[in-house]
Amino acid sequence: MIRESQRQMLAAHFRQVIPAGDYFIHKIRAGDTFRILDLEGNQAADTLFYNADDPAERYSAVDTVRENGNVYLTAGTLLMSNRGNPMLEIVADTCGRHDTLGGACASESNTVRYALDKRCMHSCRDSWMLAINRHEEFGLSKRDITHNINFFMNVPVTAEGGLTFEDGISGAGKYVELEAKMDITVLISNCPQLNNPCNGYNPTPIEVAVWSQ
Amino acid sequence: MSETLIYDYTMPGGHHWSFRMRRGTRLRLTDLEGGANAALLFYNPENLLERYNAPDTLKGQHTFKLTRGNCLYSDMGRCFASVIEDSFGWHDTVCGNLSADACLKKYGEHSYQAFRNGWFLSGEASFLTELAKYGLTERDMAANLNLFSKVYTDEAGNLAYDPSASKPGAQVVLRFDMDTLVLMHTCPHPLNPASAYPRHPVKVEFLTGPAMTEDDYCLNFRPENRRALENTRLYYLDPAISPTVAYQNP
C-alpha cells in the first residue's frame, strides 16, 4: 500500500548515506521515526532489528508474517519481535511491498545458489559479521543474525507455492518509514549482491534518516 | 543395502523431544491420525552456531513449500537433510510456533498442576525447553519446519492454513546428510483453526539406509542441491571430523 510521508529530509536529526556493500548499525529511540531511502532505485536493504536494551528480543519474520496474516510488508504492517511485541510500525511506504521470506545473501549460500566458485564474493551476512565484531558494544554475535527483512525487494509467492525473484518494484527516491515502538538497534547490510535482480545487478547506495518525536 | 528400522517410538501430541541423527541415517515421521504438526529445528552438534536456515532453503530452491526433492539447508551453505519421501506434499516453514501467551488465549488454561501430561503446552515453550539442554537460548531459535501443516498464500500475500490437507497416515522421510541435532515438538501449528487443543501423535522411526547415489532424486532435484551436498561433502573430507562414510562423491 502506497502511503506518503510529510516529513522533510532537512528536518531529520540524523542522516547517513550507506554505500552498497557497507553496513549500518545504530540505536533509535522509542517514538523516533526511521526512514530508509532507495537513492538510485532497485536496491535491497537487508535489515535486522533488536530491542536495544536486550538483543535477545529481536525482529522475527515468522511472528510478523503470521500475526499480520501476510507474507509482504507495507504501510500498516507491525514488525513483531520473537516475544510477540510490536517493535516498529511501517508508517509510510512509497514502494508498496517489501520481502521478509528471502533472507540475506551469504558467501556460503552464494556457492549454493549460483556457483561453487562464488564463495569470495561479498555478501550481506559477511557485512553483518564485520559489523558485530567491529561494534561489540551492541552485544551481538552470529547467533543473533536471524531471518531478516529485505526492504525494496520483490519476492512474490505463487498460488502453487513457488517463490520467484523479480526485478525490483522500487525506484530512485522511494522510501519506507518506520516508527519505533521501543528503543531499537538497527543493523543493515546494504546488499552487495551481483548475481540476481534484487538490486538490478547494480548495487547502489541508500540513505537513512531519523526524526525525533 | 535396503533400509533397516533401528528404533521406533510414537510421540504423543503436545510434547517435545531432542535427539541426534548421524549422517546417512533416516528419520521417518508418520501423522498417525491426521491433524498432527511435527515441528523440527536442526543444529550442527559440532558447531551449534550452524543451524537450519528457512530463507536459504526456500530461496535456494525457489519454493514457498517443502516436499520430496527439497534439501533442508544450514546457514553455512550445507544440507542437514534431504526430503527423500513425502506423501503429504506441502509443508510449512514460515509460521514459527504458537507462543505460550497465544496458546493460553486460544485454548484456555490447562496447567500441568491440574492436568499433568494432558496440559496445553506451546511449541515455543517446547523449543525453549529443548534448546536449554544444549546451552542454547531463545537467541538460537530459528524459523522451524512445521511438517504436516500446509500454509498457502493468495495473490495479495495473505496467509491461509489448509485443514483439508491433513491425511491420516501421511509420511515424510528425511535422509540426514550431516550429523544433526534435531529438536522436535508435536504441539499445534499456530494457525491451526481447531477450537480444542489439537493433540495428535507422530510416529518417529530411525532407519539406516543406502548411501546416496548419483541418480538420487534430491541430488538431482535442483542444481543448488548438488552444490549444497558438495559443500557438505567438503565439510566431511577430514575423517577426523566424522569417521562415518555415508556419502560418496558423485
Coordinates of C-alpha atoms in Angstrom, one line a residue:
Chain A
M1 CA 0.0 0.0 0.0
I2 CA 1.4 3.4 -1.0
R3 CA 1.4 5.9 1.8
E4 CA 3.5 9.1 1.6
S5 CA 5.1 10.9 4.5
Q6 CA 5.0 14.6 5.3
R7 CA 8.5 14.5 6.9
Q8 CA 11.2 16.6 5.3
M9 CA 14.7 15.2 5.0
L10 CA 16.2 18.5 6.0
A11 CA 14.3 18.3 9.3
A12 CA 15.9 14.9 10.2
H13 CA 18.2 15.0 13.2
F14 CA 20.3 12.2 11.8
R15 CA 21.2 11.3 8.2
Q16 CA 23.7 9.0 6.7
V17 CA 24.4 7.6 3.3
I18 CA 25.3 3.9 3.2
P19 CA 27.2 2.8 0.1
A20 CA 26.5 -0.7 -1.4
G21 CA 28.4 -3.4 0.4
D22 CA 28.6 -1.4 3.7
Y23 CA 26.8 -2.0 7.0
F24 CA 25.0 0.4 9.3
I25 CA 24.4 -0.2 13.0
H26 CA 22.7 2.5 15.1
K27 CA 20.3 2.9 18.0
I28 CA 17.0 4.7 17.6
R29 CA 14.7 5.6 20.5
A30 CA 11.1 4.7 21.0
G31 CA 8.9 7.2 19.2
D32 CA 11.5 8.1 16.7
T33 CA 10.8 7.7 13.0
F34 CA 13.3 5.9 10.8
R35 CA 13.4 6.2 7.0
I36 CA 15.4 4.1 4.5
L37 CA 15.6 5.8 1.2
D38 CA 16.5 4.0 -2.0
L39 CA 18.6 6.7 -3.6
E40 CA 19.1 5.3 -7.1
G41 CA 16.4 2.6 -7.2
N42 CA 16.3 -1.2 -7.2
Q43 CA 18.5 -1.6 -4.1
A44 CA 17.9 -4.2 -1.4
A45 CA 18.4 -3.1 2.2
D46 CA 18.8 -6.3 4.3
T47 CA 17.7 -5.2 7.8
L48 CA 17.6 -6.7 11.3
F49 CA 16.1 -5.0 14.4
Y50 CA 16.8 -5.7 18.1
N51 CA 15.5 -4.4 21.4
A52 CA 18.3 -2.0 22.2
D53 CA 18.2 -3.0 25.9
D54 CA 18.1 -6.7 25.4
P55 CA 19.1 -8.0 21.9
A56 CA 17.6 -11.5 22.8
E57 CA 14.4 -9.8 21.7
R58 CA 14.6 -9.2 18.0
Y59 CA 12.7 -8.9 14.8
S60 CA 11.0 -12.2 14.0
A61 CA 10.0 -12.8 10.4
V62 CA 7.8 -15.8 11.3
D63 CA 5.9 -13.9 14.0
T64 CA 5.5 -10.9 11.7
V65 CA 4.1 -12.8 8.7
R66 CA 1.9 -14.9 10.9
E67 CA 0.5 -12.1 13.1
N68 CA -0.1 -9.8 10.1
G69 CA -1.5 -12.7 8.1
N70 CA 0.5 -11.7 5.1
V71 CA 4.0 -12.5 3.7
Y72 CA 4.6 -9.0 2.3
L73 CA 5.4 -5.9 4.4
T74 CA 4.0 -2.5 3.7
A75 CA 2.4 0.6 5.3
G76 CA 0.4 -0.6 8.3
T77 CA 2.5 -3.7 9.0
L78 CA 3.6 -4.1 12.6
L79 CA 7.0 -5.7 12.8
M80 CA 6.8 -8.2 15.6
S81 CA 9.5 -9.5 18.0
N82 CA 10.2 -13.1 18.9
R83 CA 8.4 -12.3 22.1
G84 CA 5.3 -11.2 20.4
N85 CA 5.8 -7.5 21.0
P86 CA 5.4 -4.9 18.2
M87 CA 8.8 -3.4 17.6
L88 CA 8.2 -0.9 14.8
E89 CA 5.3 0.0 12.5
I90 CA 5.7 0.9 8.9
V91 CA 4.0 4.3 8.8
A92 CA 4.9 5.3 5.2
D93 CA 5.9 3.4 2.1
T94 CA 6.2 4.6 -1.4
C95 CA 7.4 1.3 -2.7
G96 CA 4.4 -0.8 -1.8
R97 CA 5.9 -4.2 -0.9
H98 CA 8.9 -5.5 0.9
D99 CA 10.2 -9.0 1.3
T100 CA 10.8 -10.9 4.6
L101 CA 11.0 -14.5 3.2
G102 CA 14.1 -14.5 1.1
G103 CA 16.7 -13.8 3.8
A104 CA 20.1 -12.4 3.2
C105 CA 22.9 -13.5 0.9
A106 CA 25.9 -15.1 2.4
S107 CA 29.3 -16.3 1.0
E108 CA 28.2 -19.8 1.8
S109 CA 24.7 -19.6 0.3
N110 CA 26.1 -17.9 -2.8
T111 CA 28.1 -21.1 -3.5
V112 CA 24.7 -23.0 -3.4
R113 CA 22.6 -20.5 -5.3
Y114 CA 25.0 -19.6 -8.1
A115 CA 28.3 -21.5 -8.3
L116 CA 30.8 -23.1 -6.0
D117 CA 33.4 -20.5 -7.0
K118 CA 31.3 -17.5 -5.8
R119 CA 32.5 -18.1 -2.3
C120 CA 34.7 -15.0 -2.2
M121 CA 32.0 -12.5 -3.4
H122 CA 31.0 -10.0 -0.8
S123 CA 27.7 -10.8 0.9
C124 CA 25.2 -9.3 3.4
R125 CA 25.9 -11.8 6.1
D126 CA 29.6 -11.1 5.8
S127 CA 28.8 -7.4 6.3
W128 CA 26.8 -8.2 9.4
M129 CA 29.7 -10.4 10.7
L130 CA 32.1 -7.5 10.4
A131 CA 29.5 -5.1 11.9
I132 CA 29.0 -7.2 15.0
N133 CA 32.8 -7.7 15.5
R134 CA 33.6 -4.1 15.0
H135 CA 30.8 -3.0 17.3
E136 CA 30.9 -5.3 20.3
E137 CA 29.1 -2.6 22.4
F138 CA 25.9 -3.8 20.8
G139 CA 26.3 -7.2 22.3
L140 CA 25.5 -9.2 19.1
S141 CA 27.0 -12.4 17.8
K142 CA 26.4 -14.8 15.0
R143 CA 23.5 -16.4 16.9
D144 CA 21.7 -13.1 16.7
I145 CA 21.9 -13.0 12.9
T146 CA 18.5 -14.2 12.0
H147 CA 15.7 -14.1 9.4
N148 CA 15.7 -10.5 8.2
I149 CA 13.7 -8.0 6.1
N150 CA 14.7 -7.1 2.6
F151 CA 13.4 -3.6 2.1
F152 CA 12.7 -2.7 -1.5
M153 CA 13.0 -6.4 -2.6
N154 CA 10.2 -8.1 -4.5
V155 CA 9.9 -11.9 -3.9
P156 CA 6.4 -13.0 -5.0
V157 CA 4.9 -16.2 -3.7
T158 CA 2.7 -18.0 -6.2
A159 CA -0.5 -19.9 -5.5
E160 CA 1.3 -23.1 -6.4
G161 CA 3.8 -22.5 -3.6
G162 CA 6.6 -21.2 -5.8
L163 CA 9.0 -18.4 -4.8
T164 CA 10.3 -16.1 -7.5
F165 CA 12.8 -13.3 -7.7
E166 CA 11.6 -10.4 -9.7
D167 CA 13.2 -7.2 -10.8
G168 CA 12.6 -4.6 -8.0
I169 CA 9.4 -2.6 -7.9
S170 CA 11.4 0.2 -6.2
G171 CA 12.8 3.2 -8.0
A172 CA 15.1 6.2 -7.3
G173 CA 13.8 8.2 -4.3
K174 CA 11.4 5.6 -3.0
Y175 CA 11.4 5.1 0.8
V176 CA 10.0 3.2 3.7
E177 CA 9.4 4.9 7.1
L178 CA 9.1 3.1 10.4
E179 CA 8.0 4.3 13.8
A180 CA 9.9 2.6 16.7
K181 CA 7.7 1.2 19.5
M182 CA 10.7 0.5 21.7
D183 CA 14.4 1.5 21.9
I184 CA 15.8 -0.3 18.9
T185 CA 19.2 -1.3 17.5
V186 CA 19.1 -1.3 13.7
L187 CA 21.5 -3.4 11.7
I188 CA 21.5 -3.0 7.9
S189 CA 23.6 -4.6 5.2
N190 CA 23.2 -2.5 2.1
C191 CA 23.2 -5.5 -0.3
P192 CA 26.3 -6.1 -2.5
Q193 CA 24.7 -8.9 -4.4
L194 CA 25.8 -9.1 -8.0
N195 CA 24.1 -12.3 -9.1
N196 CA 20.4 -11.6 -9.1
P197 CA 17.9 -8.9 -9.9
C198 CA 17.3 -7.9 -6.2
N199 CA 19.3 -4.8 -7.0
G200 CA 19.2 -4.8 -10.7
Y201 CA 22.8 -6.4 -10.8
N202 CA 24.0 -2.9 -9.8
P203 CA 24.3 -2.3 -6.1
T204 CA 23.8 1.4 -5.2
P205 CA 23.8 3.5 -2.0
I206 CA 20.9 4.0 0.3
E207 CA 20.3 6.8 2.8
V208 CA 18.9 6.6 6.3
A209 CA 17.3 9.4 8.3
V210 CA 15.9 9.6 11.8
W211 CA 13.3 12.1 13.2
S212 CA 12.9 12.6 16.9
Q213 CA 9.4 12.8 18.4
Chain B
M1 CA 21.5 -52.4 1.1
S2 CA 18.0 -51.6 2.0
E3 CA 16.5 -49.6 4.9
T4 CA 16.6 -51.2 8.3
L5 CA 14.5 -49.9 11.2
I6 CA 16.7 -49.4 14.2
Y7 CA 14.3 -47.6 16.6
D8 CA 10.6 -46.6 16.7
Y9 CA 8.6 -44.5 19.1
T10 CA 5.1 -43.0 19.0
M11 CA 5.4 -39.4 20.2
P12 CA 2.2 -38.2 21.7
G13 CA 0.7 -34.8 20.6
G14 CA 1.6 -31.7 22.6
H15 CA 5.1 -32.9 23.6
H16 CA 8.8 -32.3 22.9
W17 CA 12.0 -34.2 22.4
S18 CA 15.5 -33.9 21.0
F19 CA 17.9 -36.4 19.6
R20 CA 20.9 -36.7 17.3
M21 CA 20.8 -38.2 13.8
R22 CA 24.0 -39.5 12.2
R23 CA 24.6 -38.6 8.6
G24 CA 23.3 -41.3 6.3
T25 CA 20.5 -42.3 8.7
R26 CA 16.8 -41.6 8.0
L27 CA 14.0 -40.2 10.1
R28 CA 10.5 -41.4 9.1
L29 CA 7.7 -39.4 10.6
T30 CA 4.1 -40.5 10.3
D31 CA 1.0 -38.5 11.1
L32 CA -1.0 -41.5 12.5
E33 CA -4.4 -40.0 12.9
G34 CA -4.2 -36.8 10.7
G35 CA -4.1 -33.3 12.1
A36 CA -0.6 -33.6 13.6
N37 CA 2.1 -31.0 13.4
A38 CA 5.7 -32.1 13.7
A39 CA 7.9 -29.1 14.3
L40 CA 11.7 -29.5 13.7
L41 CA 14.8 -27.5 14.2
F42 CA 18.3 -28.6 13.2
Y43 CA 21.7 -27.7 14.6
N44 CA 25.2 -29.0 13.8
P45 CA 26.3 -30.7 17.1
E46 CA 29.9 -29.8 16.4
N47 CA 29.1 -26.1 15.9
L48 CA 25.8 -25.1 17.4
L49 CA 26.0 -21.8 15.6
E50 CA 25.3 -23.6 12.4
R51 CA 21.5 -24.1 12.2
Y52 CA 18.6 -24.7 9.8
N53 CA 18.0 -21.7 7.7
A54 CA 14.5 -21.4 6.3
P55 CA 15.1 -18.4 4.0
D56 CA 18.2 -20.1 2.4
T57 CA 16.2 -23.3 2.0
L58 CA 13.2 -21.5 0.3
K59 CA 15.1 -19.1 -1.9
G60 CA 17.8 -21.6 -2.8
Q61 CA 15.1 -23.9 -4.3
H62 CA 12.7 -21.1 -5.4
T63 CA 9.9 -22.5 -3.3
F64 CA 7.5 -21.5 -0.6
K65 CA 6.5 -25.1 0.3
L66 CA 8.6 -28.1 1.2
T67 CA 8.2 -31.5 -0.2
R68 CA 10.0 -34.5 -1.8
G69 CA 13.2 -33.4 -3.5
N70 CA 13.8 -30.5 -1.3
C71 CA 17.0 -30.2 0.7
L72 CA 17.0 -28.5 4.1
Y73 CA 19.9 -26.1 4.2
S74 CA 22.0 -24.8 7.0
D75 CA 23.1 -21.2 7.2
M76 CA 26.6 -22.3 6.1
G77 CA 25.6 -23.5 2.6
R78 CA 25.3 -27.2 3.6
C79 CA 22.5 -29.6 3.7
F80 CA 21.3 -31.0 7.0
A81 CA 18.8 -33.4 5.5
S82 CA 17.0 -34.3 2.2
V83 CA 13.3 -34.9 1.9
I84 CA 13.5 -38.3 0.2
E85 CA 9.9 -39.4 0.6
D86 CA 6.7 -37.4 1.2
S87 CA 3.1 -38.4 0.9
F88 CA 1.9 -35.0 2.3
G89 CA 3.2 -32.6 -0.3
W90 CA 3.3 -29.1 1.2
H91 CA 5.0 -28.4 4.5
D92 CA 5.3 -25.0 6.2
T93 CA 8.5 -23.3 7.3
V94 CA 7.4 -19.7 7.7
C95 CA 4.9 -19.7 10.5
G96 CA 7.0 -20.5 13.5
N97 CA 5.4 -21.6 16.8
L98 CA 2.4 -20.9 18.9
S99 CA 3.7 -18.8 21.8
A100 CA 2.8 -19.7 25.4
D101 CA 0.6 -16.5 25.6
A102 CA -1.2 -17.3 22.4
C103 CA -1.7 -20.9 23.5
L104 CA -3.4 -19.7 26.7
K105 CA -5.6 -17.2 24.8
K106 CA -6.6 -19.7 22.2
Y107 CA -7.2 -22.8 24.2
G108 CA -7.5 -21.6 27.8
E109 CA -5.7 -22.6 31.0
H110 CA -4.7 -26.2 31.1
S111 CA -1.8 -26.3 33.6
Y112 CA 0.5 -29.2 34.5
Q113 CA -0.7 -28.8 38.1
A114 CA -4.3 -29.6 37.1
F115 CA -3.9 -31.8 34.0
R116 CA -0.4 -33.5 34.3
N117 CA 0.7 -34.7 30.9
G118 CA -2.7 -33.5 29.5
W119 CA -1.6 -29.9 29.8
F120 CA -1.6 -27.4 26.9
L121 CA 2.0 -26.9 26.0
S122 CA 3.0 -24.4 23.4
G123 CA 5.6 -25.0 20.7
E124 CA 7.6 -22.0 21.8
A125 CA 7.9 -23.4 25.4
S126 CA 8.7 -26.8 24.0
F127 CA 11.6 -25.5 21.9
L128 CA 12.9 -23.2 24.7
T129 CA 13.0 -26.3 27.0
E130 CA 14.9 -28.4 24.5
L131 CA 17.3 -25.6 23.5
A132 CA 18.4 -25.1 27.1
K133 CA 19.6 -28.7 27.2
Y134 CA 22.4 -27.8 24.8
G135 CA 23.3 -24.4 26.2
L136 CA 21.1 -22.7 23.6
T137 CA 18.6 -19.9 24.3
E138 CA 15.8 -18.0 22.5
R139 CA 18.6 -16.2 20.6
D140 CA 19.3 -19.5 18.9
M141 CA 15.7 -20.3 18.0
A142 CA 15.5 -20.1 14.2
A143 CA 12.4 -20.4 11.9
N144 CA 11.4 -24.0 12.2
L145 CA 9.8 -26.6 10.0
N146 CA 6.1 -27.4 10.6
L147 CA 5.7 -30.8 8.9
F148 CA 2.1 -32.0 8.1
S149 CA 0.9 -28.3 8.1
K150 CA 0.0 -26.7 4.9
V151 CA 0.1 -22.9 4.7
Y152 CA -0.5 -21.1 1.3
T153 CA -1.0 -17.6 0.1
D154 CA -3.2 -15.7 -2.3
E155 CA -2.1 -13.2 -4.8
A156 CA -2.0 -10.4 -2.2
G157 CA 0.2 -12.5 0.0
N158 CA -2.5 -13.3 2.6
L159 CA -1.7 -16.5 4.5
A160 CA -4.1 -19.3 5.0
Y161 CA -3.9 -22.7 6.7
D162 CA -5.5 -25.6 4.9
P163 CA -7.1 -28.1 7.3
S164 CA -8.2 -30.3 4.4
A165 CA -4.5 -31.1 3.6
S166 CA -4.3 -33.3 6.7
K167 CA -4.3 -37.1 5.9
P168 CA -4.1 -39.9 8.4
G169 CA -1.0 -42.0 7.6
A170 CA 0.8 -39.1 5.8
Q171 CA 4.5 -39.9 5.9
V172 CA 7.8 -38.0 5.4
V173 CA 11.3 -39.5 5.3
L174 CA 14.3 -37.3 5.9
R175 CA 17.8 -38.6 5.0
F176 CA 20.4 -36.8 7.1
D177 CA 23.3 -35.6 5.1
M178 CA 25.1 -34.2 8.1
D179 CA 25.3 -35.3 11.7
T180 CA 22.4 -33.3 13.1
L181 CA 21.0 -32.3 16.5
V182 CA 17.2 -32.4 16.0
L183 CA 14.8 -30.5 18.2
M184 CA 11.2 -31.7 17.8
H185 CA 7.8 -30.9 19.2
T186 CA 4.3 -32.1 18.4
C187 CA 2.4 -29.0 19.6
P188 CA -0.3 -27.4 17.5
H189 CA 0.6 -25.3 14.5
P190 CA 0.0 -21.6 15.3
L191 CA -2.6 -21.3 12.5
N192 CA -4.5 -24.5 13.2
P193 CA -8.2 -23.4 13.4
A194 CA -9.3 -26.2 15.7
S195 CA -11.1 -24.8 18.7
A196 CA -10.0 -27.5 21.0
Y197 CA -6.2 -28.0 21.6
P198 CA -5.2 -30.4 18.8
R199 CA -3.3 -33.3 20.2
H200 CA -2.2 -35.8 17.6
P201 CA 0.6 -38.4 17.8
V202 CA 3.5 -38.7 15.4
K203 CA 5.3 -42.0 14.8
V204 CA 9.0 -41.5 14.8
E205 CA 11.3 -44.1 13.2
F206 CA 15.0 -44.2 12.8
L207 CA 16.4 -46.2 9.9
T208 CA 19.7 -46.9 8.3
G209 CA 19.8 -46.9 4.5
P210 CA 21.9 -47.0 1.5
A211 CA 24.4 -44.2 0.7
M212 CA 23.3 -41.5 -1.8
T213 CA 23.9 -42.4 -5.4
E214 CA 24.4 -40.3 -8.5
D215 CA 20.8 -40.8 -9.5
D216 CA 19.5 -39.6 -6.2
Y217 CA 16.2 -37.7 -6.5
C218 CA 17.1 -34.9 -4.1
L219 CA 20.7 -34.5 -5.5
N220 CA 19.2 -34.0 -9.0
F221 CA 16.1 -32.1 -8.0
R222 CA 17.8 -28.7 -8.4
P223 CA 21.4 -27.7 -9.3
E224 CA 21.5 -25.8 -5.9
N225 CA 21.0 -29.1 -4.1
R226 CA 24.0 -30.7 -5.8
R227 CA 26.2 -27.7 -4.7
A228 CA 24.9 -27.8 -1.1
L229 CA 25.6 -31.5 -1.0
E230 CA 29.1 -30.9 -2.4
N231 CA 29.7 -28.3 0.3
T232 CA 28.5 -31.0 2.8
R233 CA 31.0 -33.5 1.3
L234 CA 33.8 -30.9 1.7
Y235 CA 32.9 -30.5 5.3
Y236 CA 33.4 -34.2 6.0
L237 CA 36.6 -34.6 3.9
D238 CA 38.6 -34.7 7.2
P239 CA 37.9 -38.2 8.5
A240 CA 38.8 -37.0 12.0
I241 CA 35.7 -34.9 12.0
S242 CA 33.4 -37.9 11.5
P243 CA 34.6 -41.4 10.6
T244 CA 31.3 -42.4 9.1
V245 CA 31.2 -42.6 5.3
A246 CA 27.6 -42.3 4.3
Y247 CA 28.0 -40.0 1.4
Q248 CA 30.3 -40.7 -1.6
N249 CA 31.4 -38.1 -4.0
P250 CA 29.1 -38.3 -7.1

